[in-house]
Tab-separated table of C-alpha atoms in Angstrom:
chain	number	residue	atom	x	y	z
A	176	MET	CA	107.995	59.066	-77.317
A	177	ASN	CA	108.124	59.323	-73.527
A	178	VAL	CA	111.551	58.164	-72.303
A	179	PRO	CA	112.216	58.314	-68.556
A	180	PRO	CA	115.270	60.256	-67.410
A	181	PRO	CA	118.532	58.264	-67.014
A	182	ASP	CA	118.361	58.331	-63.200
A	183	ARG	CA	114.882	56.881	-63.208
A	184	ARG	CA	115.876	54.153	-65.679
A	185	LYS	CA	118.854	53.305	-63.478
A	186	ASN	CA	116.632	53.098	-60.374
A	187	MET	CA	114.126	50.911	-62.232
A	188	ARG	CA	116.952	48.606	-63.374
A	189	GLU	CA	118.284	48.345	-59.821
A	190	LEU	CA	114.790	47.628	-58.508
A	191	ALA	CA	114.248	44.914	-61.117
A	192	LEU	CA	117.615	43.368	-60.230
A	193	GLU	CA	116.793	43.465	-56.514
A	194	ILE	CA	113.405	41.820	-57.078
A	195	GLY	CA	115.005	39.151	-59.271
A	196	ILE	CA	117.596	38.342	-56.615
A	197	ARG	CA	114.962	38.103	-53.898
A	198	VAL	CA	112.807	35.787	-56.030
A	199	LEU	CA	115.819	33.512	-56.566
A	200	LEU	CA	116.543	33.582	-52.845
A	201	PHE	CA	113.007	32.410	-52.202
A	202	GLY	CA	114.151	29.260	-54.008
A	203	VAL	CA	116.250	28.366	-50.949
A	204	PHE	CA	113.122	27.737	-48.920
A	205	PHE	CA	111.337	26.107	-51.852
A	206	THR	CA	114.129	23.600	-52.568
A	207	GLU	CA	114.433	22.625	-48.908
A	208	PHE	CA	111.096	20.812	-49.058
A	209	LEU	CA	111.435	19.042	-52.426
A	210	GLU	CA	111.992	15.312	-52.555
A	211	PRO	CA	115.470	14.386	-53.834
A	212	PHE	CA	116.192	11.961	-56.624
A	213	GLU	CA	116.592	8.474	-55.153
A	214	ARG	CA	119.520	6.624	-56.665
A	215	VAL	CA	119.386	2.858	-56.928
A	216	ILE	CA	122.629	1.212	-55.843
A	217	GLN	CA	123.570	-1.783	-57.932
A	218	PRO	CA	125.173	-4.814	-56.208
A	219	GLU	CA	128.471	-4.374	-58.066
A	220	GLU	CA	128.930	-0.834	-56.734
A	221	LEU	CA	127.967	-1.644	-53.160
A	222	TRP	CA	131.635	-1.646	-52.107
A	223	LEU	CA	131.719	2.122	-52.725
A	224	TYR	CA	129.201	2.693	-49.962
A	225	LYS	CA	130.628	0.487	-47.198
A	226	ASN	CA	131.819	3.334	-44.984
A	227	PRO	CA	131.814	3.287	-41.202
A	228	LEU	CA	128.489	4.295	-39.675
A	229	VAL	CA	128.352	7.849	-38.350
A	230	GLU	CA	125.668	8.688	-35.812
A	231	SER	CA	125.124	12.323	-36.807
A	232	ASP	CA	127.047	14.191	-39.471
A	233	HIS	CA	124.711	17.055	-40.220
A	234	ILE	CA	123.969	20.516	-38.912
A	235	PRO	CA	120.330	21.315	-38.148
A	236	LYS	CA	118.677	23.612	-40.708
A	237	ARG	CA	117.918	26.408	-38.266
A	238	VAL	CA	121.505	26.583	-37.054
A	239	MET	CA	122.811	26.498	-40.623
A	240	PHE	CA	120.555	29.370	-41.718
A	241	ALA	CA	121.457	31.377	-38.633
A	242	ILE	CA	125.160	30.931	-39.300
A	243	SER	CA	124.952	31.639	-43.023
A	244	PHE	CA	122.756	34.750	-42.739
A	245	LEU	CA	123.551	36.307	-39.391
A	246	THR	CA	127.335	35.910	-39.313
A	247	PRO	CA	128.022	37.942	-42.494
A	248	LEU	CA	125.514	40.597	-41.431
A	249	ALA	CA	127.082	40.826	-37.979
A	250	VAL	CA	130.541	41.256	-39.506
A	251	ILE	CA	129.203	43.927	-41.873
A	252	PHE	CA	127.657	45.944	-39.055
A	253	VAL	CA	130.717	45.622	-36.816
A	254	VAL	CA	132.912	46.934	-39.641
A	255	LYS	CA	130.377	49.722	-40.259
A	256	ILE	CA	130.603	50.803	-36.631
A	257	ILE	CA	134.393	50.643	-36.551
A	258	GLN	CA	135.075	52.330	-39.915
A	259	ARG	CA	131.981	54.567	-40.107
A	260	THR	CA	131.196	53.610	-43.704
A	261	ASP	CA	128.434	55.147	-45.802
A	262	LYS	CA	125.167	53.552	-46.913
A	263	THR	CA	126.312	52.484	-50.385
A	264	GLU	CA	129.079	50.307	-48.969
A	265	ILE	CA	126.636	48.722	-46.533
A	266	LYS	CA	124.226	47.993	-49.382
A	267	GLU	CA	126.989	46.326	-51.404
A	268	ALA	CA	128.058	44.257	-48.399
A	269	CYS	CA	124.476	43.121	-47.802
A	270	LEU	CA	124.235	42.071	-51.450
A	271	VAL	CA	127.328	39.930	-50.929
A	272	SER	CA	125.625	38.199	-48.014
A	273	LEU	CA	122.580	37.630	-50.225
A	274	ALA	CA	124.905	36.069	-52.786
A	275	LEU	CA	125.862	33.481	-50.176
A	276	ALA	CA	122.216	32.506	-49.856
A	277	LEU	CA	121.812	32.445	-53.622
A	278	ASN	CA	124.694	29.989	-53.728
A	279	GLY	CA	122.602	27.783	-51.429
A	280	VAL	CA	119.762	27.805	-53.958
A	281	PHE	CA	121.979	26.499	-56.739
A	282	THR	CA	123.644	23.955	-54.451
A	283	ASN	CA	120.317	22.562	-53.215
A	284	THR	CA	118.974	22.360	-56.758
A	285	ILE	CA	121.995	20.436	-58.026
A	286	LYS	CA	121.929	18.117	-54.989
A	287	LEU	CA	118.248	17.376	-55.568
A	288	ILE	CA	118.824	16.619	-59.243
A	289	VAL	CA	121.848	14.383	-58.662
A	290	GLY	CA	120.482	12.697	-55.557
A	291	ARG	CA	123.561	12.964	-53.336
């Protein structure tokens, strides 16, 4: 039986994990264009939705993505320059910033299902 060496198995596992994370992150862009569930408001619960009208209470998508992706990466690289860290710490920090985007995938999915 041909078993790859432990280092190669570890690299293959890391590669599979990286590909899996990137596929899930692709879900951010996929869920942005799905139609949400439309909830029907019954007359007896109309009082819950009588809030004052707000002209604009949202952040544009491009600004939101720029803030959520570029701010953590900028902080990571500034800390790298100041502390002169090695490549493994930078890789771990970049994975944390990818986790923020992955959180967006799950949030968008739940919001689309619930309709709010």
